[in-house]
Amino acid sequence: MSRGIKFGYTPDVLTAAVADLSVMLALMASRNTGEVISVVKDNKWPAVNWAPFGMCGPQLSTTDMAPKRTVGFLGFGRISQATLARLIPFGITDCIYSSDPNSRPTPARDEDLAKRHGLNSLRRVDLGELARESDVLFVLAPGGPSTRHVVNEEFLQQMKKTSVLVNTSRGTLVDSDALAKALEEKWIWGAGLDVVEGEPHVSANHPLVKQPRCIVVPHVGSATFETRQGMATLAVNNLLAGIDEGSSMPAELDLKNKL
């Protein structure tokens, strides 16, 4: 920084793709996708006898039988808000979230979002209420020492037995051993993960990969043609602006306020 070196990054470009994947993982985990696909792949389908609740899971959308759905967000930045917008057509009725305890409350923004999306409520809550009340919980907060294993055994034990956990942010936020135990002992229904602590060293023997109700994909949140092209374009424009002393980077990291 003392040498005047600029650092560019690619914010916003990934928002839509990661939000899309977050919803996909919620659907896959709630509808037991790992288990039901294996029925076909392992040639078990011919031997499966139909049963009224066979292969069933909790429904993401509201119904006459379940007219209320509460979605929770651990972290409520751009990607969380984009994910919420995608969930509204499913009939989501309420939204809760937790944020950095040092950040200021934003009641005006929350009221505006609730009205825009036709929600019954949109509230900032503590971690305990977030765990207890969420039907689907999206982990979308920054990594780092302050958030490491914020989703731990204590947190998971408070969640609903029919709840689904989705992590598309950083693997370190979720204690993998605790989540594997929660799935094994059925504290929660299922999980969808794009990130896992220790990645990419995640093999078929990993305790989460071995859980039939845990969907694990290899950190592909930004993996769409459109998003990768957008990332590359922004990176090139940052580079060109960084070389040209008279130009400002389209997306420059403000190191003075970060360090």
PDB file of C-alpha atoms in Angstrom:
ATOM      1  CA  MET A   1       0.000   0.000   0.000  1.00  0.00           C
ATOM      2  CA  SER A   2       2.915   2.365   0.765  1.00  0.00           C
ATOM      3  CA  ARG A   3       4.034   1.935  -2.862  1.00  0.00           C
ATOM      4  CA  GLY A   4       0.704   3.020  -4.236  1.00  0.00           C
ATOM      5  CA  ILE A   5      -0.232  -0.389  -5.575  1.00  0.00           C
ATOM      6  CA  LYS A   6      -3.933  -0.709  -6.284  1.00  0.00           C
ATOM      7  CA  PHE A   7      -5.967  -3.844  -5.637  1.00  0.00           C
ATOM      8  CA  GLY A   8      -8.986  -4.611  -7.786  1.00  0.00           C
ATOM      9  CA  TYR A   9     -11.710  -7.161  -7.110  1.00  0.00           C
ATOM     10  CA  THR A  10     -14.987  -8.316  -8.638  1.00  0.00           C
ATOM     11  CA  PRO A  11     -17.944  -7.454  -6.375  1.00  0.00           C
ATOM     12  CA  ASP A  12     -21.605  -7.684  -7.413  1.00  0.00           C
ATOM     13  CA  VAL A  13     -20.826  -9.746 -10.531  1.00  0.00           C
ATOM     14  CA  LEU A  14     -21.316 -13.003  -8.608  1.00  0.00           C
ATOM     15  CA  THR A  15     -24.491 -12.011  -6.772  1.00  0.00           C
ATOM     16  CA  ALA A  16     -27.100 -13.469  -9.127  1.00  0.00           C
ATOM     17  CA  ALA A  17     -25.281 -16.751  -9.774  1.00  0.00           C
ATOM     18  CA  VAL A  18     -24.667 -17.454  -6.084  1.00  0.00           C
ATOM     19  CA  ALA A  19     -28.269 -16.570  -5.218  1.00  0.00           C
ATOM     20  CA  ASP A  20     -29.490 -18.978  -7.920  1.00  0.00           C
ATOM     21  CA  LEU A  21     -27.319 -21.766  -6.544  1.00  0.00           C
ATOM     22  CA  SER A  22     -28.456 -21.072  -2.987  1.00  0.00           C
ATOM     23  CA  VAL A  23     -32.082 -21.645  -3.954  1.00  0.00           C
ATOM     24  CA  MET A  24     -31.122 -24.749  -5.946  1.00  0.00           C
ATOM     25  CA  LEU A  25     -29.350 -26.268  -2.938  1.00  0.00           C
ATOM     26  CA  ALA A  26     -32.303 -25.498  -0.665  1.00  0.00           C
ATOM     27  CA  LEU A  27     -34.631 -27.350  -3.028  1.00  0.00           C
ATOM     28  CA  MET A  28     -32.234 -30.268  -3.480  1.00  0.00           C
ATOM     29  CA  ALA A  29     -31.694 -30.718   0.249  1.00  0.00           C
ATOM     30  CA  SER A  30     -35.343 -30.422   1.212  1.00  0.00           C
ATOM     31  CA  ARG A  31     -36.502 -32.902  -1.440  1.00  0.00           C
ATOM     32  CA  ASN A  32     -33.870 -35.539  -0.586  1.00  0.00           C
ATOM     33  CA  THR A  33     -32.201 -35.273  -3.980  1.00  0.00           C
ATOM     34  CA  GLY A  34     -29.105 -37.236  -2.976  1.00  0.00           C
ATOM     35  CA  GLU A  35     -31.171 -40.173  -1.795  1.00  0.00           C
ATOM     36  CA  VAL A  36     -33.724 -40.221  -4.609  1.00  0.00           C
ATOM     37  CA  ILE A  37     -31.159 -39.912  -7.409  1.00  0.00           C
ATOM     38  CA  SER A  38     -29.311 -42.895  -5.977  1.00  0.00           C
ATOM     39  CA  VAL A  39     -32.529 -44.921  -6.214  1.00  0.00           C
ATOM     40  CA  VAL A  40     -32.347 -44.543  -9.988  1.00  0.00           C
ATOM     41  CA  LYS A  41     -28.558 -44.686 -10.404  1.00  0.00           C
ATOM     42  CA  ASP A  42     -28.221 -47.787  -8.232  1.00  0.00           C
ATOM     43  CA  ASN A  43     -31.043 -49.543 -10.101  1.00  0.00           C
ATOM     44  CA  LYS A  44     -33.251 -49.679  -6.995  1.00  0.00           C
ATOM     45  CA  TRP A  45     -36.324 -48.059  -8.514  1.00  0.00           C
ATOM     46  CA  PRO A  46     -37.974 -51.311  -9.696  1.00  0.00           C
ATOM     47  CA  ALA A  47     -37.860 -52.629  -6.130  1.00  0.00           C
ATOM     48  CA  VAL A  48     -39.300 -49.516  -4.500  1.00  0.00           C
ATOM     49  CA  ASN A  49     -42.863 -49.914  -3.293  1.00  0.00           C
ATOM     50  CA  TRP A  50     -44.922 -46.736  -3.312  1.00  0.00           C
ATOM     51  CA  ALA A  51     -45.914 -45.422   0.102  1.00  0.00           C
ATOM     52  CA  PRO A  52     -47.913 -42.289   1.023  1.00  0.00           C
ATOM     53  CA  PHE A  53     -44.890 -40.597   2.585  1.00  0.00           C
ATOM     54  CA  GLY A  54     -42.140 -42.486   0.819  1.00  0.00           C
ATOM     55  CA  MET A  55     -39.221 -40.286  -0.265  1.00  0.00           C
ATOM     56  CA  CYS A  56     -41.029 -37.188   1.038  1.00  0.00           C
ATOM     57  CA  GLY A  57     -39.374 -34.099   2.451  1.00  0.00           C
ATOM     58  CA  PRO A  58     -40.412 -30.647   3.667  1.00  0.00           C
ATOM     59  CA  GLN A  59     -41.815 -28.361   0.991  1.00  0.00           C
ATOM     60  CA  LEU A  60     -40.089 -25.036   0.436  1.00  0.00           C
ATOM     61  CA  SER A  61     -43.224 -23.264  -0.763  1.00  0.00           C
ATOM     62  CA  THR A  62     -46.310 -22.457   1.269  1.00  0.00           C
ATOM     63  CA  THR A  63     -49.471 -24.538   0.960  1.00  0.00           C
ATOM     64  CA  ASP A  64     -52.928 -24.621   2.532  1.00  0.00           C
ATOM     65  CA  MET A  65     -51.519 -27.160   4.976  1.00  0.00           C
ATOM     66  CA  ALA A  66     -48.472 -25.002   5.722  1.00  0.00           C
ATOM     67  CA  PRO A  67     -49.406 -21.341   5.107  1.00  0.00           C
ATOM     68  CA  LYS A  68     -46.305 -19.871   6.790  1.00  0.00           C
ATOM     69  CA  ARG A  69     -42.677 -20.183   5.747  1.00  0.00           C
ATOM     70  CA  THR A  70     -39.829 -18.377   7.469  1.00  0.00           C
ATOM     71  CA  VAL A  71     -36.528 -18.024   5.679  1.00  0.00           C
ATOM     72  CA  GLY A  72     -33.444 -17.091   7.681  1.00  0.00           C
ATOM     73  CA  PHE A  73     -30.150 -15.516   6.672  1.00  0.00           C
ATOM     74  CA  LEU A  74     -26.902 -15.527   8.571  1.00  0.00           C
ATOM     75  CA  GLY A  75     -25.582 -12.321   7.048  1.00  0.00           C
ATOM     76  CA  PHE A  76     -27.863 -10.054   5.034  1.00  0.00           C
ATOM     77  CA  GLY A  77     -25.843  -8.442   2.279  1.00  0.00           C
ATOM     78  CA  ARG A  78     -26.318  -8.326  -1.488  1.00  0.00           C
ATOM     79  CA  ILE A  79     -26.411 -12.094  -2.061  1.00  0.00           C
ATOM     80  CA  SER A  80     -28.828 -12.722   0.818  1.00  0.00           C
ATOM     81  CA  GLN A  81     -31.205 -10.061  -0.462  1.00  0.00           C
ATOM     82  CA  ALA A  82     -30.974 -11.450  -4.005  1.00  0.00           C
ATOM     83  CA  THR A  83     -31.717 -14.928  -2.636  1.00  0.00           C
ATOM     84  CA  LEU A  84     -34.725 -13.595  -0.742  1.00  0.00           C
ATOM     85  CA  ALA A  85     -36.079 -12.013  -3.930  1.00  0.00           C
ATOM     86  CA  ARG A  86     -35.866 -15.384  -5.698  1.00  0.00           C
ATOM     87  CA  LEU A  87     -37.758 -17.087  -2.874  1.00  0.00           C
ATOM     88  CA  ILE A  88     -40.742 -14.735  -2.843  1.00  0.00           C
ATOM     89  CA  PRO A  89     -42.619 -16.614  -5.628  1.00  0.00           C
ATOM     90  CA  PHE A  90     -42.498 -19.717  -3.399  1.00  0.00           C
ATOM     91  CA  GLY A  91     -44.809 -17.924  -0.992  1.00  0.00           C
ATOM     92  CA  ILE A  92     -42.275 -17.098   1.712  1.00  0.00           C
ATOM     93  CA  THR A  93     -44.165 -15.158   4.382  1.00  0.00           C
ATOM     94  CA  ASP A  94     -41.491 -14.086   6.851  1.00  0.00           C
ATOM     95  CA  CYS A  95     -37.780 -13.305   6.810  1.00  0.00           C
ATOM     96  CA  ILE A  96     -35.332 -13.111   9.694  1.00  0.00           C
ATOM     97  CA  TYR A  97     -31.625 -12.422   9.648  1.00  0.00           C
ATOM     98  CA  SER A  98     -28.595 -11.861  11.836  1.00  0.00           C
ATOM     99  CA  SER A  99     -25.769  -9.453  11.123  1.00  0.00           C
ATOM    100  CA  ASP A 100     -22.494  -8.309  12.609  1.00  0.00           C
ATOM    101  CA  PRO A 101     -23.354  -7.269  16.196  1.00  0.00           C
ATOM    102  CA  ASN A 102     -21.316  -4.092  15.656  1.00  0.00           C
ATOM    103  CA  SER A 103     -23.331  -3.007  12.625  1.00  0.00           C
ATOM    104  CA  ARG A 104     -26.127  -0.490  12.957  1.00  0.00           C
ATOM    105  CA  PRO A 105     -29.783  -1.566  12.701  1.00  0.00           C
ATOM    106  CA  THR A 106     -31.459  -0.695   9.413  1.00  0.00           C
ATOM    107  CA  PRO A 107     -35.203  -0.479  10.185  1.00  0.00           C
ATOM    108  CA  ALA A 108     -36.009   1.742   7.193  1.00  0.00           C
ATOM    109  CA  ARG A 109     -34.342  -0.648   4.741  1.00  0.00           C
ATOM    110  CA  ASP A 110     -35.998  -3.652   6.364  1.00  0.00           C
ATOM    111  CA  GLU A 111     -39.423  -2.026   6.229  1.00  0.00           C
ATOM    112  CA  ASP A 112     -38.907  -1.156   2.573  1.00  0.00           C
ATOM    113  CA  LEU A 113     -37.851  -4.721   1.697  1.00  0.00           C
ATOM    114  CA  ALA A 114     -40.810  -6.197   3.580  1.00  0.00           C
ATOM    115  CA  LYS A 115     -43.254  -3.963   1.700  1.00  0.00           C
ATOM    116  CA  ARG A 116     -41.564  -4.571  -1.650  1.00  0.00           C
ATOM    117  CA  HIS A 117     -41.781  -8.343  -1.252  1.00  0.00           C
ATOM    118  CA  GLY A 118     -45.168  -8.466   0.483  1.00  0.00           C
ATOM    119  CA  LEU A 119     -43.751 -10.138   3.597  1.00  0.00           C
ATOM    120  CA  ASN A 120     -45.595 -10.329   6.892  1.00  0.00           C
ATOM    121  CA  SER A 121     -42.358  -9.488   8.659  1.00  0.00           C
ATOM    122  CA  LEU A 122     -38.661  -8.912   8.070  1.00  0.00           C
ATOM    123  CA  ARG A 123     -36.652  -8.705  11.279  1.00  0.00           C
ATOM    124  CA  ARG A 124     -33.107  -8.701  12.572  1.00  0.00           C
ATOM    125  CA  VAL A 125     -32.765 -11.306  15.333  1.00  0.00           C
ATOM    126  CA  ASP A 126     -30.102 -12.917  17.480  1.00  0.00           C
ATOM    127  CA  LEU A 127     -28.467 -16.210  16.543  1.00  0.00           C
ATOM    128  CA  GLY A 128     -30.665 -18.251  18.849  1.00  0.00           C
ATOM    129  CA  GLU A 129     -33.901 -17.018  17.310  1.00  0.00           C
ATOM    130  CA  LEU A 130     -32.407 -17.380  13.841  1.00  0.00           C
ATOM    131  CA  ALA A 131     -31.728 -21.058  14.547  1.00  0.00           C
ATOM    132  CA  ARG A 132     -35.101 -21.751  16.188  1.00  0.00           C
ATOM    133  CA  GLU A 133     -37.393 -20.014  13.702  1.00  0.00           C
ATOM    134  CA  SER A 134     -35.852 -20.632  10.263  1.00  0.00           C
ATOM    135  CA  ASP A 135     -37.465 -23.228   8.010  1.00  0.00           C
ATOM    136  CA  VAL A 136     -34.542 -22.753   5.629  1.00  0.00           C
ATOM    137  CA  LEU A 137     -31.360 -21.067   6.806  1.00  0.00           C
ATOM    138  CA  PHE A 138     -28.895 -19.561   4.344  1.00  0.00           C
ATOM    139  CA  VAL A 139     -25.350 -18.966   5.567  1.00  0.00           C
ATOM    140  CA  LEU A 140     -24.110 -15.953   3.611  1.00  0.00           C
ATOM    141  CA  ALA A 141     -21.689 -14.091   5.862  1.00  0.00           C
ATOM    142  CA  PRO A 142     -17.982 -13.269   5.477  1.00  0.00           C
ATOM    143  CA  GLY A 143     -15.350 -15.730   6.646  1.00  0.00           C
ATOM    144  CA  GLY A 144     -12.608 -15.017   9.138  1.00  0.00           C
ATOM    145  CA  PRO A 145     -11.834 -15.662  12.812  1.00  0.00           C
ATOM    146  CA  SER A 146     -14.920 -13.820  14.110  1.00  0.00           C
ATOM    147  CA  THR A 147     -17.348 -16.086  12.226  1.00  0.00           C
ATOM    148  CA  ARG A 148     -15.472 -19.396  12.395  1.00  0.00           C
ATOM    149  CA  HIS A 149     -17.855 -22.203  13.415  1.00  0.00           C
ATOM    150  CA  VAL A 150     -20.661 -19.765  14.188  1.00  0.00           C
ATOM    151  CA  VAL A 151     -22.881 -22.668  13.109  1.00  0.00           C
ATOM    152  CA  ASN A 152     -21.847 -25.169  15.755  1.00  0.00           C
ATOM    153  CA  GLU A 153     -23.446 -27.940  17.781  1.00  0.00           C
ATOM    154  CA  GLU A 154     -25.266 -25.535  20.067  1.00  0.00           C
ATOM    155  CA  PHE A 155     -26.697 -23.652  17.091  1.00  0.00           C
ATOM    156  CA  LEU A 156     -27.740 -26.777  15.200  1.00  0.00           C
ATOM    157  CA  GLN A 157     -29.464 -28.321  18.205  1.00  0.00           C
ATOM    158  CA  GLN A 158     -31.835 -25.351  18.277  1.00  0.00           C
ATOM    159  CA  MET A 159     -32.963 -25.756  14.681  1.00  0.00           C
ATOM    160  CA  LYS A 160     -36.222 -27.390  13.612  1.00  0.00           C
ATOM    161  CA  LYS A 161     -36.147 -31.071  12.736  1.00  0.00           C
ATOM    162  CA  THR A 162     -37.626 -30.182   9.345  1.00  0.00           C
ATOM    163  CA  SER A 163     -35.218 -27.317   8.675  1.00  0.00           C
ATOM    164  CA  VAL A 164     -32.620 -27.116   5.919  1.00  0.00           C
ATOM    165  CA  LEU A 165     -29.207 -25.447   6.138  1.00  0.00           C
ATOM    166  CA  VAL A 166     -27.547 -23.967   3.044  1.00  0.00           C
ATOM    167  CA  ASN A 167     -23.993 -22.615   2.974  1.00  0.00           C
ATOM    168  CA  THR A 168     -22.784 -20.790  -0.128  1.00  0.00           C
ATOM    169  CA  SER A 169     -20.379 -18.372   1.559  1.00  0.00           C
ATOM    170  CA  ARG A 170     -17.333 -19.787   3.362  1.00  0.00           C
ATOM    171  CA  GLY A 171     -16.795 -23.292   4.688  1.00  0.00           C
ATOM    172  CA  THR A 172     -15.288 -22.078   7.954  1.00  0.00           C
ATOM    173  CA  LEU A 173     -18.615 -20.684   9.158  1.00  0.00           C
ATOM    174  CA  VAL A 174     -19.996 -24.202   9.669  1.00  0.00           C
ATOM    175  CA  ASP A 175     -18.445 -26.797  11.967  1.00  0.00           C
ATOM    176  CA  SER A 176     -18.404 -29.818   9.640  1.00  0.00           C
ATOM    177  CA  ASP A 177     -18.297 -32.393  12.434  1.00  0.00           C
ATOM    178  CA  ALA A 178     -21.215 -30.739  14.199  1.00  0.00           C
ATOM    179  CA  LEU A 179     -23.248 -30.625  10.977  1.00  0.00           C
ATOM    180  CA  ALA A 180     -22.494 -34.277  10.216  1.00  0.00           C
ATOM    181  CA  LYS A 181     -23.687 -35.158  13.732  1.00  0.00           C
ATOM    182  CA  ALA A 182     -26.816 -33.052  13.293  1.00  0.00           C
ATOM    183  CA  LEU A 183     -27.660 -34.894  10.085  1.00  0.00           C
ATOM    184  CA  GLU A 184     -26.811 -38.316  11.498  1.00  0.00           C
ATOM    185  CA  GLU A 185     -28.940 -37.758  14.601  1.00  0.00           C
ATOM    186  CA  LYS A 186     -31.654 -35.943  12.627  1.00  0.00           C
ATOM    187  CA  TRP A 187     -31.544 -32.645  14.487  1.00  0.00           C
ATOM    188  CA  ILE A 188     -32.231 -31.029  11.095  1.00  0.00           C
ATOM    189  CA  TRP A 189     -33.642 -32.377   7.851  1.00  0.00           C
ATOM    190  CA  GLY A 190     -30.864 -31.737   5.383  1.00  0.00           C
ATOM    191  CA  ALA A 191     -28.093 -29.482   4.136  1.00  0.00           C
ATOM    192  CA  GLY A 192     -26.870 -28.039   0.847  1.00  0.00           C
ATOM    193  CA  LEU A 193     -23.238 -26.969   0.681  1.00  0.00           C
ATOM    194  CA  ASP A 194     -21.232 -25.209  -1.986  1.00  0.00           C
ATOM    195  CA  VAL A 195     -18.370 -24.718   0.466  1.00  0.00           C
ATOM    196  CA  VAL A 196     -16.787 -26.990   3.073  1.00  0.00           C
ATOM    197  CA  GLU A 197     -14.048 -26.241   5.553  1.00  0.00           C
ATOM    198  CA  GLY A 198     -10.748 -27.637   4.277  1.00  0.00           C
ATOM    199  CA  GLU A 199     -11.796 -27.643   0.619  1.00  0.00           C
ATOM    200  CA  PRO A 200     -10.732 -28.850  -1.900  1.00  0.00           C
ATOM    201  CA  HIS A 201      -9.500 -31.736   0.250  1.00  0.00           C
ATOM    202  CA  VAL A 202     -12.986 -33.227   0.510  1.00  0.00           C
ATOM    203  CA  SER A 203     -13.189 -36.882  -0.505  1.00  0.00           C
ATOM    204  CA  ALA A 204     -15.938 -39.476  -0.674  1.00  0.00           C
ATOM    205  CA  ASN A 205     -15.032 -40.436   2.888  1.00  0.00           C
ATOM    206  CA  HIS A 206     -15.707 -36.978   4.285  1.00  0.00           C
ATOM    207  CA  PRO A 207     -18.380 -37.208   7.011  1.00  0.00           C
ATOM    208  CA  LEU A 208     -20.628 -34.726   5.202  1.00  0.00           C
ATOM    209  CA  VAL A 209     -20.285 -36.375   1.802  1.00  0.00           C
ATOM    210  CA  LYS A 210     -21.284 -39.672   3.425  1.00  0.00           C
ATOM    211  CA  GLN A 211     -24.526 -38.171   4.749  1.00  0.00           C
ATOM    212  CA  PRO A 212     -27.371 -39.048   2.345  1.00  0.00           C
ATOM    213  CA  ARG A 213     -29.251 -35.837   3.105  1.00  0.00           C
ATOM    214  CA  CYS A 214     -26.291 -33.570   2.525  1.00  0.00           C
ATOM    215  CA  ILE A 215     -25.785 -32.177  -0.973  1.00  0.00           C
ATOM    216  CA  VAL A 216     -22.174 -31.104  -1.551  1.00  0.00           C
ATOM    217  CA  VAL A 217     -21.015 -29.352  -4.703  1.00  0.00           C
ATOM    218  CA  PRO A 218     -17.403 -28.199  -5.293  1.00  0.00           C
ATOM    219  CA  HIS A 219     -17.594 -24.414  -4.762  1.00  0.00           C
ATOM    220  CA  VAL A 220     -19.320 -23.616  -8.039  1.00  0.00           C
ATOM    221  CA  GLY A 221     -21.347 -20.592  -6.935  1.00  0.00           C
ATOM    222  CA  SER A 222     -19.974 -18.383  -9.718  1.00  0.00           C
ATOM    223  CA  ALA A 223     -19.797 -21.138 -12.326  1.00  0.00           C
ATOM    224  CA  THR A 224     -22.010 -19.788 -15.075  1.00  0.00           C
ATOM    225  CA  PHE A 225     -20.746 -18.624 -18.466  1.00  0.00           C
ATOM    226  CA  GLU A 226     -22.266 -15.190 -17.924  1.00  0.00           C
ATOM    227  CA  THR A 227     -20.808 -14.650 -14.466  1.00  0.00           C
ATOM    228  CA  ARG A 228     -17.314 -15.856 -15.305  1.00  0.00           C
ATOM    229  CA  GLN A 229     -17.305 -13.609 -18.375  1.00  0.00           C
ATOM    230  CA  GLY A 230     -18.414 -10.699 -16.200  1.00  0.00           C
ATOM    231  CA  MET A 231     -15.694 -11.463 -13.653  1.00  0.00           C
ATOM    232  CA  ALA A 232     -13.035 -11.641 -16.349  1.00  0.00           C
ATOM    233  CA  THR A 233     -14.186  -8.398 -17.961  1.00  0.00           C
ATOM    234  CA  LEU A 234     -14.178  -6.527 -14.666  1.00  0.00           C
ATOM    235  CA  ALA A 235     -10.756  -7.958 -13.782  1.00  0.00           C
ATOM    236  CA  VAL A 236      -9.320  -6.799 -17.121  1.00  0.00           C
ATOM    237  CA  ASN A 237     -10.845  -3.329 -16.739  1.00  0.00           C
ATOM    238  CA  ASN A 238      -9.387  -3.113 -13.234  1.00  0.00           C
ATOM    239  CA  LEU A 239      -5.978  -4.112 -14.575  1.00  0.00           C
ATOM    240  CA  LEU A 240      -6.045  -1.550 -17.392  1.00  0.00           C
ATOM    241  CA  ALA A 241      -7.096   1.197 -14.976  1.00  0.00           C
ATOM    242  CA  GLY A 242      -4.384   0.135 -12.538  1.00  0.00           C
ATOM    243  CA  ILE A 243      -1.713   0.522 -15.211  1.00  0.00           C
ATOM    244  CA  ASP A 244      -3.032   3.899 -16.299  1.00  0.00           C
ATOM    245  CA  GLU A 245      -2.183   6.350 -13.500  1.00  0.00           C
ATOM    246  CA  GLY A 246      -4.918   8.713 -14.592  1.00  0.00           C
ATOM    247  CA  SER A 247      -7.736   6.159 -14.420  1.00  0.00           C
ATOM    248  CA  SER A 248      -9.831   4.892 -11.524  1.00  0.00           C
ATOM    249  CA  MET A 249     -10.475   1.192 -11.129  1.00  0.00           C
ATOM    250  CA  PRO A 250     -14.121   0.182 -11.666  1.00  0.00           C
ATOM    251  CA  ALA A 251     -13.850  -1.889  -8.465  1.00  0.00           C
ATOM    252  CA  GLU A 252     -10.924  -1.030  -6.206  1.00  0.00           C
ATOM    253  CA  LEU A 253     -10.477  -2.550  -2.755  1.00  0.00           C
ATOM    254  CA  ASP A 254     -10.306   0.190  -0.137  1.00  0.00           C
ATOM    255  CA  LEU A 255      -7.319  -1.088   1.827  1.00  0.00           C
ATOM    256  CA  LYS A 256      -7.112   1.999   4.025  1.00  0.00           C
ATOM    257  CA  ASN A 257     -10.398   1.091   5.697  1.00  0.00           C
ATOM    258  CA  LYS A 258      -9.700  -2.652   5.622  1.00  0.00           C
ATOM    259  CA  LEU A 259      -6.366  -2.632   7.461  1.00  0.00           C
TER     260      LEU A 259
END
